Coordinates of C-alpha atoms and ligand atoms in Angstrom, one line a residue:
M1221 CA 28.0 54.2 -0.2
W1222 CA 25.9 51.0 1.4
Q1223 CA 29.8 49.8 3.3
L1224 CA 29.7 53.4 4.5
L1225 CA 26.3 53.5 6.2
V1226 CA 26.8 50.3 7.9
I1227 CA 29.5 51.4 9.9
G1228 CA 28.0 54.5 10.4
T1229 CA 25.1 52.4 12.5
L1230 CA 27.5 50.5 14.0
V1231 CA 29.3 53.3 15.4
V1232 CA 26.1 54.7 16.7
V1233 CA 24.9 51.3 18.3
V1234 CA 28.5 51.5 20.7
Q1235 CA 28.7 55.1 21.3
G1236 CA 25.0 54.4 22.5
R1237 CA 25.6 51.7 25.0
Y1238 CA 29.3 52.8 26.0
E1239 CA 29.3 56.9 26.0
N1240 CA 29.7 59.0 29.0
I1241 CA 26.2 59.6 30.9
N1242 CA 27.0 64.0 30.6
V1243 CA 25.9 63.5 27.0
K1244 CA 25.3 67.2 25.9
Q1245 CA 21.9 67.9 25.1
D1246 CA 20.1 71.3 24.3
W1247 CA 17.0 72.1 26.4
W1248 CA 14.4 71.1 23.6
E1249 CA 16.1 67.8 22.7
T1250 CA 14.2 65.7 25.2
A1251 CA 12.0 68.2 26.3
V1252 CA 8.0 67.7 27.1
F1253 CA 5.8 70.2 25.3
Y1254 CA 2.4 71.0 26.2
Q1255 CA 0.0 72.2 24.2
I1256 CA -2.3 74.9 25.4
Y1257 CA -5.5 75.9 23.4
P1258 CA -5.5 79.0 25.5
R1259 CA -9.6 80.0 24.7
S1260 CA -10.2 76.8 26.7
F1261 CA -7.6 76.4 29.6
M1262 CA -8.7 78.9 32.4
D1263 CA -10.8 82.4 32.2
S1264 CA -9.4 84.9 35.2
D1265 CA -11.8 87.4 34.3
G1266 CA -15.0 85.8 34.0
D1267 CA -16.1 85.9 30.2
G1268 CA -16.3 82.4 29.9
V1269 CA -13.5 82.9 27.2
G1270 CA -9.7 81.5 28.6
D1271 CA -6.9 84.1 28.7
I1272 CA -3.5 84.6 29.1
N1273 CA -3.6 85.7 32.9
G1274 CA -5.9 82.7 33.2
I1275 CA -2.7 80.3 31.8
T1276 CA -0.4 82.4 34.0
S1277 CA -1.5 81.8 36.8
R1278 CA -1.6 78.0 36.1
L1279 CA 2.1 77.6 35.4
E1280 CA 2.7 75.8 38.8
Y1281 CA 0.3 73.2 37.5
L1282 CA 3.0 72.4 34.2
K1283 CA 5.8 72.4 36.4
E1284 CA 4.0 70.0 38.6
L1285 CA 3.3 67.7 35.3
G1286 CA 6.9 67.5 34.7
V1287 CA 6.4 70.1 31.8
D1288 CA 9.2 71.9 30.1
A1289 CA 7.2 73.7 27.6
T1290 CA 4.5 74.7 26.7
W1291 CA 3.0 75.9 23.0
L1292 CA -0.3 78.3 22.9
S1293 CA -2.6 77.8 19.8
P1294 CA -2.5 81.8 18.4
I1295 CA -2.7 84.5 21.3
F1296 CA -2.7 87.2 17.8
K1297 CA -5.6 89.3 17.4
S1298 CA -8.1 87.5 15.7
P1299 CA -12.4 88.5 14.6
N1300 CA -12.0 84.5 15.6
H1301 CA -14.1 83.2 12.5
D1302 CA -11.6 80.2 12.7
F1303 CA -10.4 81.1 16.6
G1304 CA -6.6 82.6 16.2
Y1305 CA -5.8 80.7 13.1
D1306 CA -7.3 83.6 11.6
I1307 CA -4.8 86.6 12.3
S1308 CA -5.9 90.0 12.1
D1309 CA -2.6 91.8 13.2
Y1310 CA 0.4 89.3 13.7
Y1311 CA 2.1 92.1 15.9
S1312 CA -0.7 92.4 18.8
I1313 CA -2.7 90.4 21.0
N1314 CA -6.4 89.0 20.7
P1315 CA -7.9 91.5 23.4
D1316 CA -10.1 88.4 24.4
Y1317 CA -7.2 87.0 25.9
G1318 CA -5.4 90.0 27.5
T1319 CA -3.0 92.4 26.3
I1320 CA 1.1 92.6 25.8
E1321 CA 1.6 93.7 29.0
D1322 CA -0.5 90.1 29.9
F1323 CA 1.7 88.7 27.7
E1324 CA 5.3 89.8 29.1
Q1325 CA 3.7 89.1 32.6
L1326 CA 3.2 85.5 31.8
L1327 CA 6.9 85.3 29.7
K1328 CA 8.6 86.5 33.3
K1329 CA 6.6 83.9 35.2
A1330 CA 7.5 80.7 32.8
G1331 CA 11.1 82.4 33.3
E1332 CA 10.9 82.2 36.7
L1333 CA 9.6 78.7 36.5
N1334 CA 11.9 77.3 33.9
I1335 CA 9.0 76.8 31.5
K1336 CA 9.4 77.9 27.7
V1337 CA 7.2 79.3 25.7
I1338 CA 6.8 78.7 21.9
L1339 CA 3.6 80.8 20.4
D1340 CA 1.6 79.0 17.3
F1341 CA 2.2 81.2 14.2
V1342 CA -0.1 80.9 11.3
P1343 CA 2.3 82.0 7.8
N1344 CA -0.4 80.2 5.0
H1345 CA -3.2 82.6 5.7
S1346 CA -4.1 86.1 7.3
S1347 CA -7.9 87.0 8.4
N1348 CA -10.3 88.5 6.0
E1349 CA -10.5 91.6 8.2
S1350 CA -6.6 92.0 8.6
D1351 CA -5.3 95.6 7.1
W1352 CA -3.6 93.8 4.6
F1353 CA -6.3 91.8 3.0
I1354 CA -8.5 95.0 3.2
K1355 CA -5.9 97.0 1.4
S1356 CA -5.5 94.0 -1.2
S1357 CA -8.9 94.0 -1.9
N1358 CA -9.1 97.6 -2.6
R1359 CA -5.5 97.3 -5.0
D1360 CA -3.2 99.3 -2.6
E1361 CA -0.4 99.7 -4.8
Y1362 CA 2.2 98.2 -2.1
Y1363 CA -0.3 95.2 -0.9
S1364 CA -2.4 94.5 -4.3
D1365 CA -0.3 91.3 -4.9
W1366 CA -0.6 89.7 -1.1
Y1367 CA -2.9 87.5 -1.6
I1368 CA -3.9 84.9 -4.5
W1369 CA -6.3 87.1 -6.9
E1370 CA -8.0 85.4 -9.9
N1371 CA -10.5 86.4 -11.8
G1372 CA -13.7 84.2 -12.6
H1373 CA -15.2 82.5 -15.4
M1374 CA -18.7 82.5 -16.9
N1375 CA -20.3 79.5 -16.7
D1376 CA -22.6 78.0 -19.4
R1377 CA -25.5 79.9 -17.3
G1378 CA -23.6 83.3 -17.7
Q1379 CA -23.2 83.1 -14.6
K1380 CA -19.7 84.3 -12.6
S1381 CA -18.2 81.0 -11.4
P1382 CA -14.6 80.8 -9.7
P1383 CA -11.7 80.3 -11.6
N1384 CA -11.1 76.7 -11.1
N1385 CA -12.6 73.5 -9.2
W1386 CA -9.5 73.6 -5.4
V1387 CA -12.2 72.7 -3.0
S1388 CA -11.0 74.6 0.8
L1389 CA -10.0 72.1 3.6
F1390 CA -13.5 73.5 5.2
S1391 CA -15.3 72.0 2.3
K1392 CA -16.6 73.8 -0.7
S1393 CA -14.9 76.3 -3.7
A1394 CA -11.9 77.4 -2.0
W1395 CA -12.4 80.4 -3.9
S1396 CA -14.7 83.7 -2.7
Y1397 CA -15.6 86.3 -5.0
M1398 CA -14.8 89.5 -3.9
P1399 CA -16.6 92.9 -5.5
S1400 CA -14.4 95.8 -4.9
R1401 CA -11.5 93.7 -6.8
D1402 CA -14.3 92.0 -9.3
Q1403 CA -12.2 88.8 -8.4
Y1404 CA -11.9 85.8 -6.5
Y1405 CA -9.2 84.7 -3.7
L1406 CA -8.0 81.7 -2.5
H1407 CA -8.3 80.5 0.9
Q1408 CA -7.4 76.9 1.4
F1409 CA -9.4 76.9 4.8
G1410 CA -12.4 79.1 5.4
P1411 CA -13.2 82.0 3.5
S1412 CA -12.0 84.5 6.5
Q1413 CA -8.4 82.9 6.0
P1414 CA -7.1 84.5 2.7
D1415 CA -3.9 82.4 1.5
F1416 CA -0.6 84.7 1.0
N1417 CA 1.0 84.6 -2.1
Y1418 CA 4.6 83.4 -1.3
R1419 CA 6.0 84.1 -4.4
N1420 CA 5.9 87.7 -3.6
P1421 CA 9.4 88.4 -1.7
V1422 CA 8.0 91.7 0.2
V1423 CA 5.3 89.0 1.8
V1424 CA 8.0 86.6 3.2
E1425 CA 10.2 89.0 4.3
E1426 CA 7.2 89.9 6.4
M1427 CA 7.2 86.8 7.8
K1428 CA 10.3 86.7 9.2
N1429 CA 9.5 89.7 10.6
I1430 CA 7.3 88.3 12.7
I1431 CA 9.0 85.2 13.7
K1432 CA 12.0 87.6 14.8
F1433 CA 9.7 90.0 16.6
W1434 CA 8.0 87.3 18.9
L1435 CA 11.6 86.0 19.0
E1436 CA 12.7 89.4 20.5
K1437 CA 9.7 89.5 22.7
G1438 CA 11.5 86.2 24.6
V1439 CA 9.3 83.3 23.1
A1440 CA 11.6 79.9 23.2
G1441 CA 10.5 79.5 19.3
M1442 CA 7.6 79.0 16.9
K1443 CA 5.6 76.6 16.0
I1444 CA 4.8 76.7 12.0
N1445 CA 1.5 75.6 11.5
A1446 CA -0.2 74.1 8.2
V1447 CA 3.3 74.8 6.9
N1448 CA 2.6 72.0 3.6
H1449 CA -0.2 74.8 2.3
L1450 CA 2.3 77.9 1.7
F1451 CA 2.4 77.5 -1.7
E1452 CA 0.3 76.7 -4.7
V1453 CA 1.5 75.1 -7.8
D1454 CA 3.3 78.2 -10.2
K1455 CA 0.6 79.1 -12.7
D1456 CA 2.6 80.5 -15.2
V1457 CA 4.0 76.9 -15.9
Y1458 CA 0.3 76.7 -17.1
G1459 CA -0.1 79.6 -19.2
G1460 CA -1.1 81.5 -16.8
R1461 CA -4.4 79.7 -15.1
Y1462 CA -4.1 77.5 -12.2
P1463 CA -5.1 74.1 -13.4
N1464 CA -8.0 72.0 -11.6
E1465 CA -7.1 69.0 -9.6
P1466 CA -7.8 65.5 -10.7
I1467 CA -10.5 63.9 -9.4
T1468 CA -9.9 61.2 -6.4
G1469 CA -12.8 58.8 -7.5
K1470 CA -13.4 58.1 -3.8
P1471 CA -17.0 56.4 -3.0
G1472 CA -19.4 59.0 -1.0
I1473 CA -18.0 61.8 -1.2
G1474 CA -19.4 65.0 -2.9
P1475 CA -17.9 67.7 -5.2
D1476 CA -18.0 70.2 -1.8
D1477 CA -15.8 67.7 0.3
Y1478 CA -12.0 68.1 0.5
G1479 CA -11.3 64.5 -0.2
F1480 CA -13.2 64.9 -3.5
L1481 CA -9.9 66.0 -5.1
D1482 CA -6.2 64.8 -5.3
H1483 CA -4.1 68.2 -4.1
I1484 CA -1.7 67.7 -6.0
Y1485 CA -1.6 71.2 -6.9
T1486 CA -2.3 73.3 -3.5
K1487 CA 0.0 71.5 -0.8
D1488 CA 3.3 69.5 -0.3
Q1489 CA 5.0 71.9 -3.6
E1490 CA 8.3 71.5 -4.2
E1491 CA 8.8 75.4 -2.8
T1492 CA 7.9 74.8 0.5
Y1493 CA 11.2 73.2 1.6
D1494 CA 13.3 76.0 1.1
M1495 CA 10.8 78.3 2.3
V1496 CA 10.7 76.1 5.7
S1497 CA 14.8 76.6 6.1
Q1498 CA 14.4 80.2 5.0
L1499 CA 12.5 80.7 7.9
R1500 CA 14.9 78.6 10.2
D1501 CA 17.7 80.8 9.6
V1502 CA 15.7 83.4 11.2
F1503 CA 15.6 81.1 14.4
D1504 CA 19.0 80.0 13.9
A1505 CA 20.5 84.1 13.9
I1506 CA 18.9 84.9 16.9
T1507 CA 19.7 81.5 18.7
I1508 CA 23.4 82.1 17.6
R1509 CA 23.5 85.8 19.3
D1510 CA 21.6 85.1 22.3
N1511 CA 23.5 81.5 23.0
L1512 CA 20.1 79.8 23.8
T1513 CA 18.3 77.7 21.1
R1514 CA 14.5 79.1 20.0
V1515 CA 13.1 75.9 18.2
M1516 CA 11.3 75.9 15.1
M1517 CA 8.5 73.5 15.3
S1518 CA 6.4 72.5 12.0
E1519 CA 3.2 71.2 11.2
A1520 CA 2.4 69.3 8.6
S1521 CA -0.4 66.7 7.6
T1522 CA 1.3 64.8 4.7
S1523 CA 2.8 61.7 4.1
I1524 CA 6.0 60.3 6.0
K1525 CA 8.1 61.0 3.3
N1526 CA 6.8 64.7 2.7
A1527 CA 7.1 64.4 6.7
V1528 CA 10.5 63.9 7.3
R1529 CA 11.6 66.4 4.6
Y1530 CA 10.9 69.0 6.9
Y1531 CA 14.3 68.0 9.1
G1532 CA 15.8 69.8 5.8
S1533 CA 18.9 67.8 4.9
G1534 CA 22.5 68.8 4.1
N1535 CA 23.2 72.8 4.5
H1536 CA 19.6 73.2 4.6
A1537 CA 18.0 73.2 7.9
G1538 CA 14.5 72.2 8.3
A1539 CA 12.7 72.2 11.5
H1540 CA 13.8 71.1 14.9
I1541 CA 10.7 69.7 15.3
P1542 CA 8.8 68.7 12.2
F1543 CA 5.6 67.5 14.2
N1544 CA 4.8 63.8 14.1
L1545 CA 1.2 62.8 13.8
A1546 CA 1.5 59.1 13.2
L1547 CA 0.1 58.2 16.2
I1548 CA -3.1 60.2 15.5
A1549 CA -3.5 59.9 11.8
D1550 CA -2.2 56.1 11.4
L1551 CA -4.1 54.3 14.5
N1552 CA -7.6 54.3 15.6
K1553 CA -10.0 52.3 17.7
N1554 CA -9.0 48.9 15.7
S1555 CA -5.4 49.3 16.1
D1556 CA -3.7 46.4 17.8
A1557 CA -0.2 45.8 19.3
R1558 CA 1.0 44.5 15.6
D1559 CA 0.0 47.6 14.3
I1560 CA 1.5 50.2 16.9
K1561 CA 4.8 48.8 16.8
Y1562 CA 4.4 49.2 13.1
T1563 CA 3.4 53.2 13.2
I1564 CA 6.3 53.7 15.8
D1565 CA 8.9 51.8 13.9
R1566 CA 8.1 53.1 10.5
W1567 CA 8.1 56.9 11.6
L1568 CA 11.8 55.9 13.4
T1569 CA 13.0 54.2 9.8
Y1570 CA 12.2 57.1 7.9
K1571 CA 13.7 59.6 10.4
P1572 CA 17.3 61.4 9.7
L1573 CA 19.2 58.7 11.9
R1574 CA 20.6 61.8 13.6
K1575 CA 17.6 63.6 14.2
Q1576 CA 15.1 63.7 16.9
A1577 CA 11.8 61.8 17.2
N1578 CA 8.8 63.6 18.5
W1579 CA 5.7 61.9 19.5
V1580 CA 2.1 63.6 19.6
S1581 CA -1.2 61.8 20.4
G1582 CA -3.6 64.7 20.4
N1583 CA -4.2 68.6 19.6
H1584 CA -7.2 70.8 19.1
D1585 CA -8.2 69.2 15.7
K1586 CA -8.2 65.5 16.6
S1587 CA -10.8 63.4 18.9
R1588 CA -9.1 62.6 22.0
V1589 CA -7.0 59.6 23.0
A1590 CA -10.2 58.6 25.4
S1591 CA -12.7 58.7 22.9
R1592 CA -10.5 57.7 19.5
F1593 CA -9.2 54.8 21.3
R1594 CA -11.0 53.9 24.6
G1595 CA -10.8 55.4 28.3
E1596 CA -8.9 52.5 29.9
L1597 CA -5.9 53.0 27.0
V1598 CA -4.8 56.4 28.6
D1599 CA -2.0 55.8 30.4
A1600 CA -0.6 53.6 27.9
F1601 CA -0.6 56.0 25.2
N1602 CA 1.2 58.9 27.8
M1603 CA 3.4 56.0 28.4
L1604 CA 4.0 55.8 24.3
V1605 CA 4.5 59.7 24.0
L1606 CA 6.8 59.8 27.0
L1607 CA 9.2 57.1 27.1
L1608 CA 9.4 56.6 23.0
P1609 CA 12.9 58.1 21.8
G1610 CA 13.2 62.0 21.5
I1611 CA 10.4 64.8 22.4
A1612 CA 6.9 64.2 24.1
I1613 CA 3.9 66.5 23.1
T1614 CA 1.0 66.6 25.0
Y1615 CA -2.6 68.3 24.4
M1616 CA -3.6 69.7 27.7
G1617 CA -6.4 67.4 29.5
E1618 CA -4.3 64.1 28.1
E1619 CA -2.5 63.7 31.3
I1620 CA -5.9 63.3 33.2
G1621 CA -7.6 61.7 30.5
M1622 CA -10.3 64.3 28.9
A1623 CA -12.9 62.5 27.1
N1624 CA -14.2 64.5 23.9
G1625 CA -17.5 66.8 25.0
F1626 CA -20.9 66.7 23.7
V1627 CA -21.5 70.1 21.7
P1628 CA -25.0 70.2 20.3
W1629 CA -25.6 72.0 16.9
S1630 CA -26.8 75.0 18.7
E1631 CA -24.0 75.9 20.5
T1632 CA -21.2 74.5 17.6
R1633 CA -18.6 77.2 17.0
D1634 CA -16.4 75.2 14.8
P1635 CA -15.9 77.2 11.3
R1636 CA -15.3 73.9 10.0
A1637 CA -18.7 72.1 11.0
C1638 CA -20.8 75.5 10.7
R1639 CA -19.7 75.2 6.8
T1640 CA -21.5 71.9 6.6
D1641 CA -24.9 73.5 6.9
D1642 CA -26.1 70.0 8.3
P1643 CA -27.5 69.9 12.0
V1644 CA -26.7 66.1 11.8
N1645 CA -23.7 65.2 10.2
F1646 CA -21.4 68.0 11.7
V1647 CA -20.3 65.7 14.3
E1648 CA -17.9 64.2 11.8
V1649 CA -15.9 67.2 11.2
S1650 CA -16.9 69.0 14.3
R1651 CA -13.2 69.6 16.6
D1652 CA -15.3 71.6 19.3
P1653 CA -15.7 68.2 21.2
V1654 CA -12.0 68.5 21.9
R1655 CA -12.2 72.2 22.7
T1656 CA -14.3 72.1 25.4
P1657 CA -12.9 73.5 28.6
F1658 CA -10.3 72.4 30.9
Q1659 CA -11.4 70.2 34.1
W1660 CA -9.9 71.6 36.6
S1661 CA -12.3 70.7 39.8
N1662 CA -16.2 69.4 40.4
G1663 CA -17.1 73.3 41.1
K1664 CA -18.8 75.5 38.1
H1665 CA -17.9 75.1 34.7
A1666 CA -15.2 72.5 36.0
G1667 CA -13.3 75.4 37.7
F1668 CA -12.5 76.6 33.8
S1669 CA -14.9 80.0 34.5
N1670 CA -17.2 81.8 36.6
A1671 CA -19.0 83.2 34.0
D1672 CA -22.7 82.9 33.6
S1673 CA -21.8 81.0 30.5
T1674 CA -18.7 79.6 28.6
W1675 CA -18.1 79.7 25.1
L1676 CA -17.9 76.0 24.9
P1677 CA -20.3 73.7 27.1
V1678 CA -17.8 72.1 29.6
A1679 CA -18.1 68.1 29.0
E1680 CA -20.2 65.9 30.9
G1681 CA -18.5 63.9 33.4
Y1682 CA -16.2 66.8 34.7
E1683 CA -17.9 66.0 38.3
Q1684 CA -15.2 62.9 38.6
L1685 CA -13.0 63.5 36.0
N1686 CA -10.9 66.2 36.8
V1687 CA -7.3 67.9 38.4
A1688 CA -8.3 68.2 41.8
A1689 CA -10.0 64.7 42.1
Q1690 CA -7.0 63.2 40.1
R1691 CA -4.7 65.3 42.6
S1692 CA -6.0 64.0 46.1
A1693 CA -6.5 60.2 44.3
V1694 CA -3.4 57.7 45.2
R1695 CA -3.9 56.4 41.4
S1696 CA -5.0 58.6 38.3
H1697 CA -4.1 59.2 35.4
Y1698 CA -2.4 62.5 36.5
Q1699 CA -0.3 60.6 38.7
V1700 CA 0.6 58.1 36.3
Y1701 CA 1.8 60.8 33.9
R1702 CA 3.8 62.9 36.6
S1703 CA 5.4 59.8 37.1
L1704 CA 6.5 59.1 33.7
T1705 CA 7.8 62.7 33.4
A1706 CA 10.1 62.1 36.0
L1707 CA 11.3 58.2 34.9
R1708 CA 11.7 60.1 31.7
M1709 CA 15.1 62.0 33.2
R1710 CA 16.8 59.1 33.2
P1711 CA 19.2 58.4 30.8
A1712 CA 17.9 55.5 29.8
F1713 CA 15.1 57.3 28.2
R1714 CA 16.7 60.6 27.5
L1715 CA 19.6 59.0 25.6
G1716 CA 19.1 54.8 25.2
R1717 CA 18.4 52.6 23.1
Y1718 CA 14.8 51.5 21.6
E1719 CA 13.6 48.1 20.5
S1720 CA 10.1 46.9 20.4
L1721 CA 8.0 43.6 20.1
A1722 CA 4.6 43.0 19.4
L1723 CA 4.2 40.0 21.8
N1724 CA 1.2 38.8 20.0
S1725 CA -1.5 40.7 18.3
D1726 CA -2.3 42.6 21.4
V1727 CA 0.6 42.8 23.3
Y1728 CA 3.2 45.9 22.0
A1729 CA 6.3 46.4 24.2
F1730 CA 9.3 48.2 23.8
K1731 CA 13.0 48.0 25.5
R1732 CA 15.1 50.7 26.6
W1733 CA 18.4 50.8 28.0
Y1734 CA 21.6 52.7 28.9
N1735 CA 24.6 50.9 30.5
D1736 CA 23.1 48.7 32.5
D1737 CA 20.1 50.7 33.2
T1738 CA 17.4 48.7 31.2
Y1739 CA 13.1 48.9 31.2
V1740 CA 10.6 47.3 29.2
V1741 CA 7.2 48.9 28.7
V1742 CA 4.7 46.9 28.3
M1743 CA 0.9 47.5 27.6
N1744 CA -1.8 44.8 26.3
V1745 CA -4.3 46.6 24.1
G1746 CA -6.4 44.2 23.9
R1747 CA -10.0 43.3 25.9
V1748 CA -8.9 40.0 27.3
Y1749 CA -5.6 38.7 29.4
H1750 CA -2.8 37.5 28.2
V1751 CA 0.3 35.9 29.7
V1752 CA 3.3 37.3 27.5
N1753 CA 7.6 36.1 28.0
L1754 CA 9.2 38.7 27.9
T1755 CA 12.7 37.1 27.1
A1756 CA 11.8 37.4 23.8
F1757 CA 14.0 40.4 23.9
D1758 CA 17.4 40.2 24.3
L1759 CA 18.8 40.4 27.8
I1760 CA 15.8 40.4 29.6
F1761 CA 15.2 37.9 31.8
G1762 CA 15.1 37.0 36.0
Q1763 CA 12.7 39.4 37.8
L1764 CA 11.7 42.5 36.6
E1765 CA 10.4 45.2 39.0
V1766 CA 7.7 47.9 38.5
E1767 CA 8.3 51.6 37.6
V1768 CA 4.8 52.8 36.8
S1769 CA 1.4 51.1 36.2
S1770 CA -1.7 52.3 34.6
V1771 CA -4.3 53.1 36.8
L1772 CA -6.3 50.0 36.2
S1773 CA -3.5 47.7 37.1
S1774 CA -3.4 45.4 39.9
R1775 CA 0.1 45.8 40.1
T1776 CA 1.7 48.9 42.3
Y1777 CA 5.2 50.8 42.5
S1778 CA 8.2 48.1 43.4
D1779 CA 5.9 44.7 43.0
S1780 CA 7.9 42.4 41.4
V1781 CA 7.1 40.3 38.2
Q1782 CA 8.7 37.5 36.6
A1783 CA 10.5 37.9 32.5
N1784 CA 9.6 34.5 31.4
Y1785 CA 5.9 34.7 32.7
L1786 CA 4.0 38.0 32.9
D1787 CA 0.1 38.1 33.1
L1788 CA -1.4 41.0 31.5
A1789 CA -5.1 41.8 32.2
A1790 CA -6.8 43.9 29.6
D1791 CA -5.5 47.3 29.1
E1792 CA -3.0 46.7 31.7
A1793 CA 0.4 48.8 31.1
L1794 CA 3.6 48.6 32.9
V1795 CA 6.8 50.5 32.9
L1796 CA 9.4 47.4 34.1
R1797 CA 13.1 47.7 35.3
M1798 CA 15.6 44.6 34.9
Q1799 CA 16.8 44.2 38.2
V1800 CA 21.0 43.2 38.2
Ligands
NAG1262 C1 -15.0 87.9 6.7 O1 -14.9 86.5 6.3 C2 -16.6 86.0 7.1 C3 -16.5 85.0 7.0 O2 -16.8 84.4 5.7 C4 -17.4 87.3 7.0 O3 -18.6 86.9 7.5 C5 -17.1 88.4 6.9 O4 -18.2 89.0 6.5 C6 -16.1 88.8 6.2 N1 -14.9 90.4 6.5 C7 -15.0 91.0 5.1 C8 -14.3 92.0 6.3 O5 -15.1 90.6 4.4
NAG1263 C1 26.8 78.8 25.5 O1 25.8 78.6 26.5 C2 26.3 77.2 27.0 C3 25.1 76.5 28.0 O2 23.9 76.7 27.9 C4 27.9 76.9 27.7 O3 28.1 75.9 27.8 C5 28.8 78.1 26.5 O4 30.0 78.1 27.2 C6 28.1 79.4 25.8 N1 28.9 80.0 24.9 C7 29.0 81.1 24.7 C8 29.7 81.2 23.6 O5 28.8 81.4 25.6
NAG1264 C1 9.9 31.9 27.6 O1 10.8 32.2 26.6 C2 12.2 31.2 26.5 C3 13.1 31.6 25.4 O2 12.5 32.4 24.5 C4 11.9 30.0 26.7 O3 13.3 29.2 26.9 C5 11.0 29.4 28.1 O4 11.1 28.6 28.2 C6 9.8 30.8 27.8 N1 9.0 30.4 29.6 C7 8.1 29.9 29.4 C8 7.5 30.0 30.9 O5 7.1 29.9 28.5
NAG1265 C1 -2.8 71.2 14.5 C2 -2.9 72.7 13.8 O1 -2.2 73.2 14.0 N1 -4.3 72.8 13.3 C3 -4.4 74.0 12.3 C4 -4.1 74.0 10.6 O2 -4.6 75.1 10.6 C5 -5.7 75.5 10.3 C6 -6.2 76.5 9.6 O3 -5.2 77.5 10.1 C7 -6.4 75.5 12.0 O4 -8.2 75.8 11.4 C8 -6.1 73.9 12.4 O5 -6.5 74.0 13.7

């Protein structure tokens, strides 16, 4: 077995270097995906909330960036307790965002521009205002068992209390009482997001129908949200009662906090992987029929070993693109070049050999790159996302280096922040700062809307930091981003091999090559100047030419540098090409 593995690896090496350049790749395999949070992208009708026609009006911008596909955070009907992540009707469009005709128009225009559209699907829970949940809470025969209902307990003081100690991701009990059934329902997220019962086959059928419905409409794929929360432990194994989760004992965490418990019964359950494979079959059936791949993306915040299981194994295909959240979860302000190398190489090590990697540097839940690291490293992170092997996934605004906005308590909308009831510490969990309106120009509300006020305030500094300014500037994050998407079309980035080094604790570098075309991407993520010697890489010597340089670099396109003596300013990041 061991020998077979070694031989298999060698074959890959040989093929990687000498294969014909016309290697067949499916459309998604090296695509750039751009996440749009529709509420904050572009408001076309002046109500202060972004919408579908707004997106349609800006599809050319995506084209200009070199984006192949966009995935939209949920646009389905929702009372917006969690801004679309609580869906009340999976078959219709949220009127805040427009109509089904508007969406069809978006698909049409996107098709003309050859931009694929992916929808975000939230299968773990519906809204508490969906007909399904309302019927279920009234014990309607057909829907009664669609959600997780449990009897409460009487506590010592004779008061009704939740079935067990489970805590929601949005803090406090994961159970809420419903008088109409005199029972509690489970919600792993907010109380407006009751969890579906995946042990009910009728529910599973409905979920497959939803996917089918939107794929038939012409979307190129779906992103399956929070997939590792689909199942809870089988209570029948525990005598018909859901067991308490063990306490982590982490210091400084109270019983209302999600981190108080070790979530061994409410996430990453074994049944999840088979469910993902069943959902994948729905995508494949339509892919085969139309001879056009419909992609399944999946999102799970979990350990690396669980994360790579979403690729599937053997005859059980998983997602095409299980999100790799390592650049978000494993790196922070204090990370140095060695941490970056370790994080990237670790993911590539765990990833199944023949599958495509993917790189995500941000989303609508996580602090922006300019704030999570620092503004000077925006280009370096875009180089990672766009030039590492595999798929690139960009959250809107990262291409211009948007930073977290400031949203005071009085204007806070995120239910995760509101649930804390804490006008001081809410900032630690609020996701509003990464959802502030997109910065198009230095005009009113940054060109996002001409309403009197917008649903979240525009971030400070938009007068300087916006698309219009960066478009007309000679050097800007936007220009760097475009150069990178153009560069990644080359075989060295689409098909080439990867090798990396931490040249010292501040300088991370990687090499990508295909046949004789060789590149080195090098970034000084430290705060001081360094001289490095790139000949530490095999077959790197002589002169290299600058292809792309970070905004603050003193170097520009086609400058020459010496491999054995490269001086890098603090924060400087370069893409270099070997001269032959
Ligand atoms: C749904 O949940 C939200 C938030 O907890 C609550 O304000 C609302 O009244 C609930 N709606 C129904 C129909 O139960
Ligand atoms: C399917 O599409 C690919 C290119 O997209 C084409 O090469 C192939 O011939 C098609 N197969 C069939 C059966 O139409
Ligand atoms: C760079 O490294 C190579 C070999 O690793 C060495 O021969 C050379 O002297 C080094 N150059 C400088 C300027 O330190
Ligand atoms: C990255 C992502 O999709 N996060 C979502 C996970 O699911 C919860 C509940 O549906 C949302 O609130 C997050 O935004």
